[in-house]
mmCIF file of C-alpha atoms in Angstrom:
data_model
loop_
_atom_site.group_PDB
_atom_site.id
_atom_site.type_symbol
_atom_site.label_atom_id
_atom_site.label_comp_id
_atom_site.label_asym_id
_atom_site.label_seq_id
_atom_site.Cartn_x
_atom_site.Cartn_y
_atom_site.Cartn_z
ATOM 1 C CA MET A 1 89.528 113.555 102.447
ATOM 2 C CA ILE A 2 87.044 114.331 104.526
ATOM 3 C CA LEU A 3 84.599 111.381 104.806
ATOM 4 C CA SER A 4 82.352 112.606 107.636
ATOM 5 C CA ALA A 5 82.048 115.664 110.046
ATOM 6 C CA GLY A 6 84.616 113.907 112.103
ATOM 7 C CA LEU A 7 86.756 110.984 109.915
ATOM 8 C CA SER A 8 88.959 111.782 107.238
ATOM 9 C CA GLY A 9 91.443 109.137 105.344
ATOM 10 C CA PRO A 10 90.605 106.719 102.563
ATOM 11 C CA ALA A 11 87.266 106.531 101.340
ATOM 12 C CA ASP A 12 87.405 102.998 100.920
ATOM 13 C CA GLY A 13 88.341 102.034 104.675
ATOM 14 C CA ARG A 14 91.459 99.848 103.331
ATOM 15 C CA PRO A 15 93.549 98.813 106.140
ATOM 16 C CA GLY A 16 97.258 100.705 105.669
ATOM 17 C CA HIS A 17 98.818 97.347 106.331
ATOM 18 C CA ASP A 18 98.473 93.254 105.932
ATOM 19 C CA GLY A 19 98.185 93.441 109.573
ATOM 20 C CA VAL A 20 96.528 89.923 111.083
ATOM 21 C CA LEU A 21 94.583 90.080 114.433
ATOM 22 C CA HIS A 22 94.695 86.756 115.929
ATOM 23 C CA THR A 23 91.853 85.452 118.491
ATOM 24 C CA GLY A 24 88.896 85.560 115.811
ATOM 25 C CA ARG A 25 86.928 88.747 115.205
ATOM 26 C CA VAL A 26 87.737 91.475 117.291
ATOM 27 C CA ARG A 27 84.545 93.140 118.656
ATOM 28 C CA VAL A 28 84.500 96.696 118.932
ATOM 29 C CA LEU A 29 81.578 99.134 120.149
ATOM 30 C CA VAL A 30 81.247 102.300 118.131
ATOM 31 C CA VAL A 31 78.894 104.877 119.911
ATOM 32 C CA ASP A 32 78.555 108.056 118.436
ATOM 33 C CA ASP A 33 75.450 110.222 118.182
ATOM 34 C CA ASP A 34 76.255 111.298 114.573
ATOM 35 C CA GLU A 35 75.231 108.829 112.069
ATOM 36 C CA ALA A 36 77.643 109.583 109.598
ATOM 37 C CA VAL A 37 80.849 108.881 111.649
ATOM 38 C CA ARG A 38 78.849 105.391 112.788
ATOM 39 C CA ARG A 39 78.741 104.122 109.426
ATOM 40 C CA SER A 40 82.025 105.915 107.959
ATOM 41 C CA LEU A 41 83.585 103.670 111.215
ATOM 42 C CA GLU A 42 81.683 100.468 110.635
ATOM 43 C CA HIS A 43 82.503 100.156 107.568
ATOM 44 C CA ALA A 44 86.519 100.958 107.707
ATOM 45 C CA LEU A 45 86.710 98.442 110.858
ATOM 46 C CA ARG A 46 84.851 95.705 109.122
ATOM 47 C CA ARG A 47 86.988 96.137 106.436
ATOM 48 C CA ASP A 48 89.608 95.554 108.772
ATOM 49 C CA GLY A 49 88.261 92.502 110.184
ATOM 50 C CA TYR A 50 86.414 93.835 113.168
ATOM 51 C CA GLN A 51 83.171 92.358 114.565
ATOM 52 C CA VAL A 52 81.389 96.184 114.722
ATOM 53 C CA SER A 53 78.142 97.078 117.078
ATOM 54 C CA LEU A 54 76.743 100.555 117.131
ATOM 55 C CA ALA A 55 75.234 102.604 119.896
ATOM 56 C CA ALA A 56 73.937 106.312 119.088
ATOM 57 C CA ASP A 57 73.101 107.406 122.811
ATOM 58 C CA GLY A 58 74.346 106.628 126.426
ATOM 59 C CA LEU A 59 71.549 104.338 127.163
ATOM 60 C CA GLN A 60 71.834 101.853 124.059
ATOM 61 C CA ALA A 61 75.633 102.271 124.443
ATOM 62 C CA LEU A 62 74.984 100.616 127.881
ATOM 63 C CA ASP A 63 72.390 98.202 126.623
ATOM 64 C CA GLU A 64 74.723 96.960 123.868
ATOM 65 C CA LEU A 65 77.701 96.970 126.198
ATOM 66 C CA GLY A 66 75.783 94.059 127.934
ATOM 67 C CA ARG A 67 75.115 92.052 124.840
ATOM 68 C CA SER A 68 77.903 92.314 122.319
ATOM 69 C CA ARG A 69 80.729 92.231 125.699
ATOM 70 C CA PRO A 70 83.015 93.915 123.131
ATOM 71 C CA GLU A 71 86.865 93.629 123.536
ATOM 72 C CA VAL A 72 87.227 97.581 122.630
ATOM 73 C CA ILE A 73 85.049 100.623 122.777
ATOM 74 C CA VAL A 74 84.934 103.748 120.416
ATOM 75 C CA LEU A 75 83.096 106.343 122.261
ATOM 76 C CA ASP A 76 82.217 109.942 121.906
ATOM 77 C CA VAL A 77 82.048 112.817 124.785
ATOM 78 C CA LEU A 78 78.892 114.189 123.557
ATOM 79 C CA VAL A 79 76.493 111.445 122.778
ATOM 80 C CA PRO A 80 73.164 112.019 124.888
ATOM 81 C CA GLU A 81 71.759 110.171 127.923
ATOM 82 C CA PRO A 82 73.982 109.430 129.521
ATOM 83 C CA ASN A 83 77.082 111.588 127.792
ATOM 84 C CA GLY A 84 80.369 109.919 127.098
ATOM 85 C CA LEU A 85 82.173 110.748 130.329
ATOM 86 C CA GLU A 86 79.278 109.339 132.329
ATOM 87 C CA ILE A 87 79.447 106.282 130.804
ATOM 88 C CA CYS A 88 83.199 105.891 131.725
ATOM 89 C CA ARG A 89 82.483 106.687 135.107
ATOM 90 C CA ARG A 90 80.123 104.081 135.551
ATOM 91 C CA LEU A 91 81.832 101.222 133.631
ATOM 92 C CA ARG A 92 84.989 101.825 135.739
ATOM 93 C CA ARG A 93 83.034 102.064 138.997
ATOM 94 C CA ARG A 94 81.497 98.765 137.991
ATOM 95 C CA GLY A 95 85.175 97.077 137.521
ATOM 96 C CA VAL A 96 84.808 97.049 133.544
ATOM 97 C CA GLN A 97 88.104 97.520 132.248
ATOM 98 C CA THR A 98 87.596 97.363 128.518
ATOM 99 C CA PRO A 99 89.582 99.661 126.832
ATOM 100 C CA ILE A 100 88.090 102.873 125.874
ATOM 101 C CA LEU A 101 89.187 105.704 122.859
ATOM 102 C CA MET A 102 87.100 108.718 123.701
ATOM 103 C CA LEU A 103 86.218 111.050 120.705
ATOM 104 C CA THR A 104 85.503 114.657 120.715
ATOM 105 C CA ALA A 105 85.512 117.803 119.033
ATOM 106 C CA ARG A 106 87.053 119.259 122.154
ATOM 107 C CA ASP A 107 90.425 119.904 122.079
ATOM 108 C CA LEU A 108 91.637 121.880 125.232
ATOM 109 C CA VAL A 109 93.632 120.264 127.673
ATOM 110 C CA GLU A 110 90.943 120.373 130.284
ATOM 111 C CA ASP A 111 88.417 118.558 128.091
ATOM 112 C CA ARG A 112 91.297 115.861 127.331
ATOM 113 C CA VAL A 113 92.180 115.367 131.279
ATOM 114 C CA ALA A 114 88.064 114.967 132.204
ATOM 115 C CA GLY A 115 88.309 112.011 129.863
ATOM 116 C CA LEU A 116 91.288 110.524 131.159
ATOM 117 C CA ASP A 117 90.311 110.870 134.563
ATOM 118 C CA ALA A 118 86.762 109.764 133.841
ATOM 119 C CA GLY A 119 88.685 106.413 132.932
ATOM 120 C CA ALA A 120 89.007 106.479 128.970
ATOM 121 C CA ASP A 121 92.372 104.897 128.130
ATOM 122 C CA ASP A 122 93.319 107.274 125.077
ATOM 123 C CA TYR A 123 91.782 110.612 123.495
ATOM 124 C CA LEU A 124 91.348 111.212 119.708
ATOM 125 C CA VAL A 125 89.947 114.981 118.621
ATOM 126 C CA LYS A 126 87.934 115.367 115.476
ATOM 127 C CA PRO A 127 88.376 115.789 112.393
ATOM 128 C CA PHE A 128 91.328 112.860 112.821
ATOM 129 C CA ALA A 129 92.649 110.526 110.262
ATOM 130 C CA LEU A 130 91.178 106.940 110.180
ATOM 131 C CA ASP A 131 94.598 105.199 110.095
ATOM 132 C CA GLU A 132 95.480 106.879 113.212
ATOM 133 C CA LEU A 133 91.989 105.808 114.909
ATOM 134 C CA ARG A 134 93.134 101.885 113.275
ATOM 135 C CA ALA A 135 96.490 102.688 115.002
ATOM 136 C CA ARG A 136 95.523 103.647 118.462
ATOM 137 C CA LEU A 137 92.986 100.930 118.761
ATOM 138 C CA ARG A 138 95.521 98.144 117.748
ATOM 139 C CA ALA A 139 97.650 99.917 120.740
ATOM 140 C CA LEU A 140 94.979 99.655 123.046
ATOM 141 C CA LEU A 141 94.175 95.996 122.078
ATOM 142 C CA ARG A 142 97.869 95.124 122.397
ATOM 143 C CA ARG A 143 98.270 96.785 126.024
ATOM 144 C CA SER A 144 95.047 95.130 126.976
ATOM 145 C CA GLY A 145 96.195 91.532 125.550
ATOM 146 C CA ALA A 146 93.362 91.133 123.635
ATOM 147 C CA VAL A 147 95.189 90.533 120.316
ATOM 148 C CA GLN A 148 98.139 89.560 118.844
ATOM 149 C CA GLU A 149 99.317 91.553 115.656
ATOM 150 C CA VAL A 150 100.976 90.311 112.866
ATOM 151 C CA LEU A 151 102.219 92.312 109.722
ATOM 152 C CA ARG A 152 102.951 89.958 106.566
ATOM 153 C CA PHE A 153 104.396 90.822 103.239
ATOM 154 C CA ALA A 154 105.482 88.121 100.987
ATOM 155 C CA ASP A 155 107.898 85.748 103.294
ATOM 156 C CA VAL A 156 108.263 88.235 105.849
ATOM 157 C CA GLU A 157 106.376 88.586 109.374
ATOM 158 C CA MET A 158 106.512 91.010 112.239
ATOM 159 C CA ASP A 159 104.858 89.974 115.565
ATOM 160 C CA THR A 160 104.289 93.576 116.838
ATOM 161 C CA THR A 161 103.525 92.232 120.254
ATOM 162 C CA THR A 162 107.077 90.128 120.852
ATOM 163 C CA CYS A 163 108.851 92.722 118.225
ATOM 164 C CA ARG A 164 110.119 89.650 116.642
ATOM 165 C CA VAL A 165 110.774 89.253 112.670
ATOM 166 C CA HIS A 166 110.904 86.220 110.545
ATOM 167 C CA ARG A 167 111.843 85.746 106.573
ATOM 168 C CA ALA A 168 110.904 82.541 105.285
ATOM 169 C CA GLY A 169 111.291 80.891 108.716
ATOM 170 C CA ARG A 170 114.825 82.340 109.694
ATOM 171 C CA VAL A 171 114.762 84.600 112.770
ATOM 172 C CA ILE A 172 115.690 88.523 111.447
ATOM 173 C CA GLU A 173 117.635 90.358 114.144
ATOM 174 C CA LEU A 174 116.913 94.114 114.090
ATOM 175 C CA THR A 175 117.911 97.298 116.393
ATOM 176 C CA ARG A 176 115.039 99.662 117.209
ATOM 177 C CA THR A 177 115.594 101.922 114.251
ATOM 178 C CA GLU A 178 115.555 99.450 111.304
ATOM 179 C CA TYR A 179 112.741 97.441 113.256
ATOM 180 C CA SER A 180 110.716 100.968 112.749
ATOM 181 C CA LEU A 181 111.868 101.330 109.409
ATOM 182 C CA LEU A 182 110.640 97.938 108.311
ATOM 183 C CA GLU A 183 107.341 98.306 110.480
ATOM 184 C CA LEU A 184 106.795 101.690 107.848
ATOM 185 C CA PHE A 185 106.982 99.698 105.149
ATOM 186 C CA LEU A 186 104.786 96.832 106.632
ATOM 187 C CA ARG A 187 102.259 98.753 107.347
ATOM 188 C CA HIS A 188 102.067 100.673 103.781
ATOM 189 C CA PRO A 189 102.973 97.948 101.431
ATOM 190 C CA GLN A 190 103.212 98.863 97.826
ATOM 191 C CA ARG A 191 103.253 102.548 98.162
ATOM 192 C CA VAL A 192 106.011 105.100 97.620
ATOM 193 C CA MET A 193 107.474 106.727 100.271
ATOM 194 C CA SER A 194 109.320 110.329 99.817
ATOM 195 C CA ARG A 195 112.698 110.354 102.280
ATOM 196 C CA GLU A 196 110.775 113.272 103.797
ATOM 197 C CA MET A 197 108.135 110.558 104.654
ATOM 198 C CA ILE A 198 110.235 108.256 106.278
ATOM 199 C CA PHE A 199 112.444 110.151 107.843
ATOM 200 C CA GLU A 200 109.335 112.186 109.942
ATOM 201 C CA SER A 201 107.827 108.535 110.610
ATOM 202 C CA VAL A 202 110.953 106.906 111.968
ATOM 203 C CA TRP A 203 113.122 109.804 112.913
ATOM 204 C CA GLY A 204 110.506 112.286 113.812
ATOM 205 C CA TYR A 205 112.158 115.246 111.682
ATOM 206 C CA ASP A 206 113.810 115.703 108.445
ATOM 207 C CA PHE A 207 117.856 115.282 107.821
ATOM 208 C CA GLY A 208 117.733 117.229 104.634
ATOM 209 C CA PRO A 209 118.830 116.471 101.295
ATOM 210 C CA ALA A 210 122.743 116.499 101.757
ATOM 211 C CA SER A 211 122.221 113.394 104.514
ATOM 212 C CA ASN A 212 122.901 109.748 103.662
ATOM 213 C CA ALA A 213 121.414 108.399 106.786
ATOM 214 C CA LEU A 214 118.442 107.041 105.041
ATOM 215 C CA TRP A 215 120.332 105.292 102.140
ATOM 216 C CA VAL A 216 122.458 103.859 105.209
ATOM 217 C CA TYR A 217 119.743 101.923 107.149
ATOM 218 C CA ILE A 218 117.925 100.998 104.160
ATOM 219 C CA SER A 219 121.410 99.123 103.180
ATOM 220 C CA TYR A 220 121.684 98.003 106.905
ATOM 221 C CA LEU A 221 118.075 96.579 106.818
ATOM 222 C CA ARG A 222 118.472 95.076 102.825
ATOM 223 C CA GLY A 223 121.531 93.297 104.552
ATOM 224 C CA LYS A 224 119.896 91.386 107.112
ATOM 225 C CA LEU A 225 116.310 90.757 105.341
ATOM 226 C CA GLU A 226 117.617 89.735 102.038
ATOM 227 C CA SER A 227 120.190 86.563 101.760
ATOM 228 C CA ALA A 228 122.107 85.904 98.574
ATOM 229 C CA ASP A 229 119.354 83.451 97.473
ATOM 230 C CA GLU A 230 116.165 86.092 98.372
ATOM 231 C CA PRO A 231 114.716 88.605 95.917
ATOM 232 C CA ARG A 232 115.046 92.173 97.080
ATOM 233 C CA LEU A 233 111.611 93.255 98.698
ATOM 234 C CA ILE A 234 112.707 97.298 99.241
ATOM 235 C CA GLN A 235 112.690 98.671 95.817
ATOM 236 C CA THR A 236 114.405 101.935 95.150
ATOM 237 C CA VAL A 237 112.105 104.506 93.131
ATOM 238 C CA ARG A 238 114.549 106.490 91.474
ATOM 239 C CA GLY A 239 113.824 110.374 92.125
ATOM 240 C CA LEU A 240 111.197 109.552 94.228
ATOM 241 C CA GLY A 241 111.966 107.270 97.741
ATOM 242 C CA TYR A 242 111.269 103.622 98.407
ATOM 243 C CA VAL A 243 109.081 101.286 98.329
ATOM 244 C CA LEU A 244 107.839 97.301 99.965
ATOM 245 C CA ARG A 245 106.940 95.418 96.885
ATOM 246 C CA GLU A 246 107.778 91.948 94.805
ATOM 247 C CA GLN A 247 110.049 91.832 91.877
ATOM 248 C CA PRO A 248 108.062 91.413 89.016
#
């Protein structure tokens, strides 16, 4: 579903996981001359718990930077007076290291290189999926040390900064693949996910209908996550796939 000229994703702006950003409300500045994009991002990010400020051009952006002191910036390349590339250059020349996610409708390699060389930390081409923008913001904030993200469902907690997993206070030791599988479920609780979707998300390709690899890893994960007296959280939905939800 297209929300605006540059944004696609769930229309209600709900976060795709039960993640918690610790350190209070993270401040984000959205700079875009398209009002529809600004308002869509403002709505979605506020629903995620961010404190959002907006700017429609370069001069407003520079003024707002001094006022709100954001911890991350979403910046469109083509904003006027000055444009996004020049804003990046000015900030980096001043020694400002605030993470910058650059947005653009241009998807040529040289355009991406120009943005990164100007000082952007990441680059996202319009139209983009809202969930991808959220994930890129979380990654930038983790790398900058501004936040700690904890995913929670029922009594399971995953700290994505330290990669530690707990259930009801006990430590769960997972392999890399098991961790990636659990993270996928925690980011999409209550959502039935097909074998194909899980294969593509965790392994990057589909093993095909004859493979039992997913069943094996689900069994491994259940064995570590669910002790004898704990309710099952990863449910099998016959003919459809798997879902993270509590038993009724």
